[in-house]
Amino acid sequence: MREFVLRALKARSDPHFDITDLPSAGRMDVVCRCISNALFISNDVRRDTIFHVVFDGPSNPPKTVSFYGDSVKDLYFDELSIAKTLRKALSKKLEKDKIIESAPGVFVQKLGFEPLVSLKIKTHQLIYLHEKGADIRSVLLKKDLLFVFGDYIGMPKKTEVFLDNLGALRVSISPIMLFASHTITIVHNELDRRSF
Amino acid sequence: MREFVLRALKARSDPHFDITDLPSAGRMDVVCRCISNALFISNDVRRDTIFHVVFDGPSNPPKTVSFYGDSVKDLYFDELSIAKTLRKALSKKLEKDKIIESAPGVFVQKLGFEPLVSLKIKTHQLIYLHEKGADIRSVLLKKDLLFVFGDYIGMPKKTEVFLDNLGALRVSISPIMLFASHTITIVHNELDRRSF
């Protein structure tokens, strides 16, 4: 399985944003492009992929919305369609330790970045996508992978210490700084090449 | 220089489309994502890149809109912002052999795919991005490159013959079928790696 965790530090954690102005909602457009690139290929969905977004922006952080490639349905892959799906998920009333399915294959819960990653660490190889990491083309990758990465702001120093303590492997995908959404495409491409 | 030509067979060649429903405008969302991925990196524009879209959809095909990375200004990279820029370009009244600058670094002209490619062939290495081509990682690439590719429909047979006659090199970037927008990210990544 390929799992990704995007930490969106400014993206709104409530549904009060204008669908026609996603950049103003803490760069919700970046979040939507990441989801689209993670889940969709030409004429198909990546069924081996799970994509989590941790929303740390106002007004009710943190929340985690998770997309399961093997069960999403009727999800279209342009930014506006994905934003509508996110708005629906972020409008759900949440209780501690409860997960709500807001649309087929789309789940929302009151969960922050560190607890989410801690849940996965026993079963997944943890990879922190970072510009100064080892080149992905030369890294040994296991079967079950958890890629974590920041949005346009990057990760807070405290989170980097947390990831280091968990033994996260820092991996880079490019000699220049790219968008988070590009990063996902390149990670998938490397894994696709190794799968065939 | 890196130049790309996207042939958008169904994307509307007039400005009469709903900005909040880009998929219905002949998959204008795909076109917008391609432009975004071609031109923008984190905190910067790719100044060495020119991106052309040939619009072959209704109601006034063909038209070519070209984005010059070294001179675009005030262009934002979410789908809606790019769609607004395209709508403005497609609303211009065009005359044969005249080029109009519809926004800084954005040019529109009454030009089809084959004449556009023919104009570039003397100065550029012509590469046709195709799922059955040689792996991009093993291909010798020159300094000035022209990558041509189809949208979700692919290229018509007649166009493939045209490209073959020009000696276009068929190059693939993945063992599975990806979106045109993903293709651009992976091409840029390969070129970035070779530039450093």
XYZ file of C-alpha atoms in Angstrom:
392
model
C 0.000 0.000 0.000
C 0.978 3.574 -0.666
C -0.176 6.016 1.972
C 0.428 9.749 1.955
C -0.064 12.298 4.720
C -0.195 15.935 3.696
C 0.045 18.364 6.578
C -1.830 21.474 5.490
C -0.855 24.059 8.084
C -3.137 26.879 6.926
C -5.928 25.083 5.058
C -9.284 25.737 6.706
C -10.543 22.996 8.992
C -14.140 24.200 8.699
C -16.446 24.302 5.654
C -16.625 28.115 5.528
C -14.711 28.809 2.369
C -15.595 30.056 -1.087
C -15.441 27.248 -3.614
C -14.469 29.737 -6.345
C -11.548 31.173 -4.371
C -9.640 28.174 -3.037
C -6.257 29.937 -2.692
C -7.787 32.233 -0.013
C -8.865 29.228 2.092
C -5.297 28.558 3.235
C -4.288 27.273 -0.188
C -7.090 24.743 -0.445
C -6.283 24.542 -4.189
C -2.927 22.955 -3.330
C -4.712 20.393 -1.146
C -7.149 19.567 -3.973
C -4.377 19.121 -6.532
C -2.540 16.798 -4.153
C -5.623 14.602 -3.735
C -6.217 14.530 -7.482
C -2.617 13.561 -8.273
C -2.525 10.958 -5.516
C -5.708 9.105 -6.457
C -6.332 9.365 -10.170
C -4.664 8.043 -13.275
C -5.992 7.994 -16.805
C -9.368 6.212 -16.740
C -8.851 4.735 -13.291
C -8.359 5.243 -9.564
C -5.230 4.098 -7.756
C -6.777 1.407 -5.579
C -3.517 0.791 -3.723
C -3.402 4.367 -2.418
C -4.730 6.082 0.693
C -4.408 9.840 0.997
C -4.750 11.702 4.294
C -4.921 15.470 4.702
C -4.439 16.961 8.137
C -6.148 20.355 8.269
C -4.401 22.649 10.734
C -5.953 25.956 9.635
C -8.875 27.812 11.259
C -11.356 27.443 12.832
C -11.405 23.952 14.313
C -8.027 22.206 13.905
C -6.849 19.555 13.689
C -9.019 17.380 11.456
C -7.974 14.534 9.203
C -9.803 13.701 5.983
C -8.792 10.389 4.377
C -9.456 9.162 0.839
C -9.328 5.405 0.224
C -8.564 4.624 -3.417
C -10.178 1.211 -3.220
C -13.575 2.585 -2.209
C -13.968 6.196 -3.428
C -16.883 6.561 -5.821
C -18.330 9.363 -7.909
C -15.358 11.538 -7.040
C -14.302 13.765 -9.888
C -10.741 15.011 -10.136
C -10.919 18.713 -10.918
C -10.154 21.118 -8.066
C -13.726 22.329 -7.582
C -15.234 18.861 -7.368
C -12.662 17.782 -4.792
C -13.159 21.011 -2.829
C -16.894 20.267 -2.620
C -16.130 16.807 -1.237
C -13.761 18.328 1.329
C -16.333 20.943 2.354
C -18.851 18.201 2.986
C -16.360 16.244 5.121
C -15.349 19.353 7.085
C -19.002 20.177 7.832
C -19.545 16.951 9.833
C -19.959 17.176 13.583
C -17.090 15.179 15.057
C -16.590 13.405 18.352
C -13.322 12.134 19.810
C -12.333 8.652 18.561
C -15.176 8.519 16.038
C -14.708 8.274 12.299
C -17.420 9.453 9.918
C -17.707 8.398 6.267
C -18.802 11.637 4.618
C -18.866 10.191 1.075
C -18.009 6.737 -0.312
C -14.379 6.059 0.645
C -13.938 9.489 2.275
C -13.537 9.596 6.070
C -13.186 12.455 8.518
C -12.049 12.419 12.135
C -10.775 14.683 14.901
C -7.153 13.664 14.613
C -3.869 15.549 14.307
C -0.688 14.813 12.378
C 1.379 13.222 15.136
C -1.266 10.760 16.414
C -2.064 9.758 12.818
C 1.571 9.008 11.992
C 2.051 7.203 15.328
C -0.839 4.893 14.417
C 0.888 3.818 11.203
C 4.497 3.511 12.266
C 4.370 -0.164 13.243
C 3.171 -1.349 9.866
C 4.664 1.157 7.419
C 8.078 2.365 6.319
C 8.012 6.071 7.224
C 9.352 8.454 4.611
C 9.599 12.202 5.040
C 9.679 13.929 1.659
C 12.292 16.617 2.069
C 14.432 18.578 -0.391
C 17.645 17.552 1.380
C 16.878 13.832 1.619
C 18.412 10.901 -0.258
C 17.447 10.650 -3.922
C 14.290 8.497 -4.223
C 15.800 6.688 -7.223
C 18.515 5.194 -5.028
C 16.455 4.402 -1.905
C 15.347 0.915 -0.910
C 11.574 1.005 -0.467
C 9.439 -1.549 1.338
C 5.982 -2.809 0.438
C 3.910 -0.673 2.793
C 4.918 2.949 2.667
C 3.846 6.082 4.496
C 5.009 9.292 2.824
C 4.607 12.445 4.910
C 5.103 15.955 3.614
C 4.254 19.574 4.275
C 2.370 22.025 2.091
C 3.880 25.241 0.748
C 4.987 26.259 4.246
C 6.872 23.047 5.070
C 6.927 21.224 8.395
C 7.377 22.911 11.797
C 10.751 22.224 13.457
C 8.985 20.370 16.290
C 7.374 17.990 13.801
C 10.737 17.340 12.169
C 12.133 16.298 15.561
C 9.097 14.031 16.044
C 9.729 12.398 12.646
C 13.454 12.027 13.323
C 12.666 10.298 16.623
C 10.459 7.826 14.755
C 13.346 7.066 12.408
C 11.747 8.618 9.332
C 13.887 8.363 6.227
C 14.325 11.721 4.472
C 13.869 11.314 0.741
C 14.072 13.920 -2.035
C 12.546 13.728 -5.469
C 14.054 16.714 -7.274
C 17.094 19.014 -7.251
C 14.723 22.015 -7.144
C 11.802 22.928 -4.865
C 8.514 21.704 -6.313
C 4.917 21.897 -5.194
C 3.584 19.198 -2.905
C 1.267 18.084 -5.724
C 4.216 17.528 -8.086
C 6.005 15.531 -5.417
C 3.189 12.975 -5.307
C 3.248 12.462 -9.081
C 6.983 11.792 -9.008
C 6.742 9.401 -6.027
C 4.004 7.434 -7.795
C 6.068 7.314 -10.976
C 9.068 5.870 -9.141
C 6.869 3.232 -7.457
C 5.078 2.403 -10.727
C 8.434 1.807 -12.404
C 9.472 -0.566 -9.617
C 6.164 -2.479 -9.771
C 6.459 -3.514 -13.415
C 14.421 25.855 -23.866
C 11.640 23.478 -22.978
C 8.568 23.837 -25.142
C 5.391 21.811 -24.836
C 2.457 21.527 -27.211
C -0.755 20.104 -25.801
C -3.318 19.218 -28.430
C -6.709 19.584 -26.746
C -9.102 17.943 -29.180
C -12.350 18.786 -27.399
C -11.486 21.854 -25.310
C -13.598 24.824 -26.345
C -11.931 27.294 -28.672
C -14.349 30.071 -27.699
C -14.851 31.817 -24.330
C -18.381 30.468 -23.809
C -17.793 28.127 -20.909
C -18.736 28.078 -17.254
C -15.725 28.786 -15.091
C -17.199 26.636 -12.293
C -17.707 23.601 -14.554
C -14.455 23.198 -16.460
C -14.848 19.448 -17.160
C -17.923 20.221 -19.316
C -15.934 22.602 -21.512
C -14.131 19.723 -23.270
C -12.053 18.970 -20.174
C -10.767 22.500 -19.754
C -9.696 21.441 -16.219
C -7.101 19.101 -17.756
C -5.777 21.969 -19.880
C -5.519 24.220 -16.810
C -3.653 21.614 -14.775
C -1.209 21.096 -17.636
C -0.445 24.818 -17.801
C -0.021 25.004 -14.022
C 2.356 22.030 -13.909
C 4.338 23.253 -16.900
C 4.972 26.781 -15.673
C 5.072 26.881 -11.905
C 7.394 25.570 -9.256
C 7.484 26.433 -5.570
C 7.824 30.232 -5.300
C 8.840 30.682 -8.916
C 7.986 30.428 -12.607
C 9.916 28.206 -14.993
C 11.455 30.919 -17.165
C 12.970 28.385 -19.576
C 9.542 26.977 -20.497
C 6.997 27.838 -23.170
C 3.639 26.079 -23.122
C 1.289 26.010 -26.122
C -2.274 24.703 -26.109
C -3.984 24.024 -29.404
C -7.755 24.245 -28.918
C -9.563 22.012 -31.381
C -12.989 22.004 -29.727
C -16.028 24.118 -30.646
C -16.891 26.665 -31.865
C -13.959 28.257 -33.659
C -11.034 25.817 -33.957
C -8.139 25.782 -34.207
C -6.615 28.382 -31.910
C -3.270 28.323 -30.147
C -2.702 29.996 -26.785
C 0.953 30.212 -25.706
C 2.361 30.943 -22.250
C 5.937 32.255 -22.060
C 7.493 31.474 -18.697
C 9.985 34.340 -18.978
C 7.283 36.983 -19.301
C 4.029 35.799 -17.678
C 2.965 38.074 -14.836
C 0.185 38.066 -12.254
C -0.807 34.578 -13.350
C -2.002 32.435 -10.497
C -1.753 28.676 -10.679
C -5.074 27.298 -9.496
C -7.426 25.939 -12.167
C -9.960 28.764 -11.967
C -7.399 31.541 -12.298
C -5.830 29.887 -15.333
C -9.270 29.260 -16.851
C -10.053 32.980 -16.567
C -6.808 33.798 -18.388
C -7.701 31.295 -21.122
C -11.215 32.705 -21.460
C -9.779 36.179 -21.981
C -7.365 34.873 -24.660
C -10.132 32.921 -26.422
C -12.380 36.001 -26.516
C -9.961 37.979 -28.718
C -10.906 38.651 -32.315
C -8.222 36.982 -34.419
C -6.925 37.559 -37.912
C -4.761 35.242 -39.990
C -1.020 35.576 -39.287
C -1.568 37.966 -36.370
C -0.587 37.253 -32.786
C -2.321 39.033 -29.901
C -0.902 39.340 -26.388
C -4.024 38.880 -24.265
C -2.177 39.135 -20.909
C 1.531 39.585 -20.048
C 3.363 36.638 -21.610
C 0.138 35.051 -22.931
C -0.377 35.034 -26.710
C -3.241 33.826 -28.880
C -3.340 33.170 -32.606
C -5.368 31.399 -35.286
C -3.014 28.471 -35.687
C -3.430 24.686 -35.699
C -1.261 21.881 -34.376
C 0.542 20.905 -37.576
C 1.574 24.433 -38.673
C 2.745 25.183 -35.110
C 4.946 22.078 -34.954
C 6.251 22.710 -38.485
C 7.401 26.169 -37.380
C 9.557 24.686 -34.606
C 11.030 21.616 -36.229
C 14.198 23.287 -37.568
C 15.340 24.499 -34.173
C 13.987 21.887 -31.740
C 14.352 18.180 -31.053
C 10.808 16.871 -31.564
C 9.536 14.434 -28.959
C 6.136 12.786 -29.023
C 5.122 11.666 -25.541
C 3.592 8.260 -26.086
C 2.983 5.284 -23.807
C 4.878 2.948 -26.138
C 7.949 5.144 -26.630
C 11.492 4.720 -25.327
C 11.927 5.326 -21.601
C 12.741 9.010 -21.036
C 15.422 8.034 -18.511
C 17.473 6.386 -21.251
C 16.949 8.884 -24.071
C 19.558 11.404 -25.241
C 17.964 14.846 -25.073
C 19.217 17.977 -26.786
C 19.194 21.546 -25.509
C 16.100 22.835 -27.280
C 13.187 20.470 -26.925
C 9.642 20.388 -28.226
C 7.402 17.887 -26.447
C 4.062 17.221 -28.111
C 1.233 15.251 -26.550
C -2.482 14.667 -26.690
C -5.096 15.211 -23.997
C -7.252 12.413 -22.590
C -8.311 11.356 -26.099
C -4.794 10.975 -27.524
C -3.638 11.999 -30.983
C -5.520 11.266 -34.216
C -3.872 8.642 -36.466
C -3.285 11.277 -39.157
C -1.344 13.424 -36.697
C 0.778 10.443 -35.681
C 1.738 9.939 -39.345
C 2.585 13.637 -39.578
C 4.830 13.360 -36.500
C 6.482 10.183 -37.793
C 7.244 11.925 -41.079
C 8.964 14.715 -39.167
C 11.128 12.149 -37.380
C 9.551 12.678 -33.952
C 11.088 10.516 -31.252
C 8.459 8.597 -29.263
C 9.230 8.784 -25.553
C 7.369 7.300 -22.603
C 7.502 8.404 -18.993
C 5.614 5.657 -17.153
C 4.659 1.972 -17.419
C 1.004 2.984 -16.843
C -1.276 5.522 -18.531
C -1.176 8.859 -16.721
C -2.888 12.170 -17.243
C -1.274 14.680 -19.575
C -0.701 16.947 -16.550
C 1.291 14.232 -14.747
C 3.379 13.660 -17.861
C 4.618 17.257 -17.787
C 5.704 17.023 -14.139
C 7.717 13.887 -14.858
C 9.342 15.341 -17.986
C 10.376 18.448 -16.038
C 11.757 16.270 -13.242
C 13.941 14.307 -15.660
C 15.237 17.527 -17.249
C 15.831 19.156 -13.839
C 17.895 16.154 -12.783
C 20.025 16.445 -15.920
C 20.539 20.202 -15.459
C 22.177 19.979 -12.036
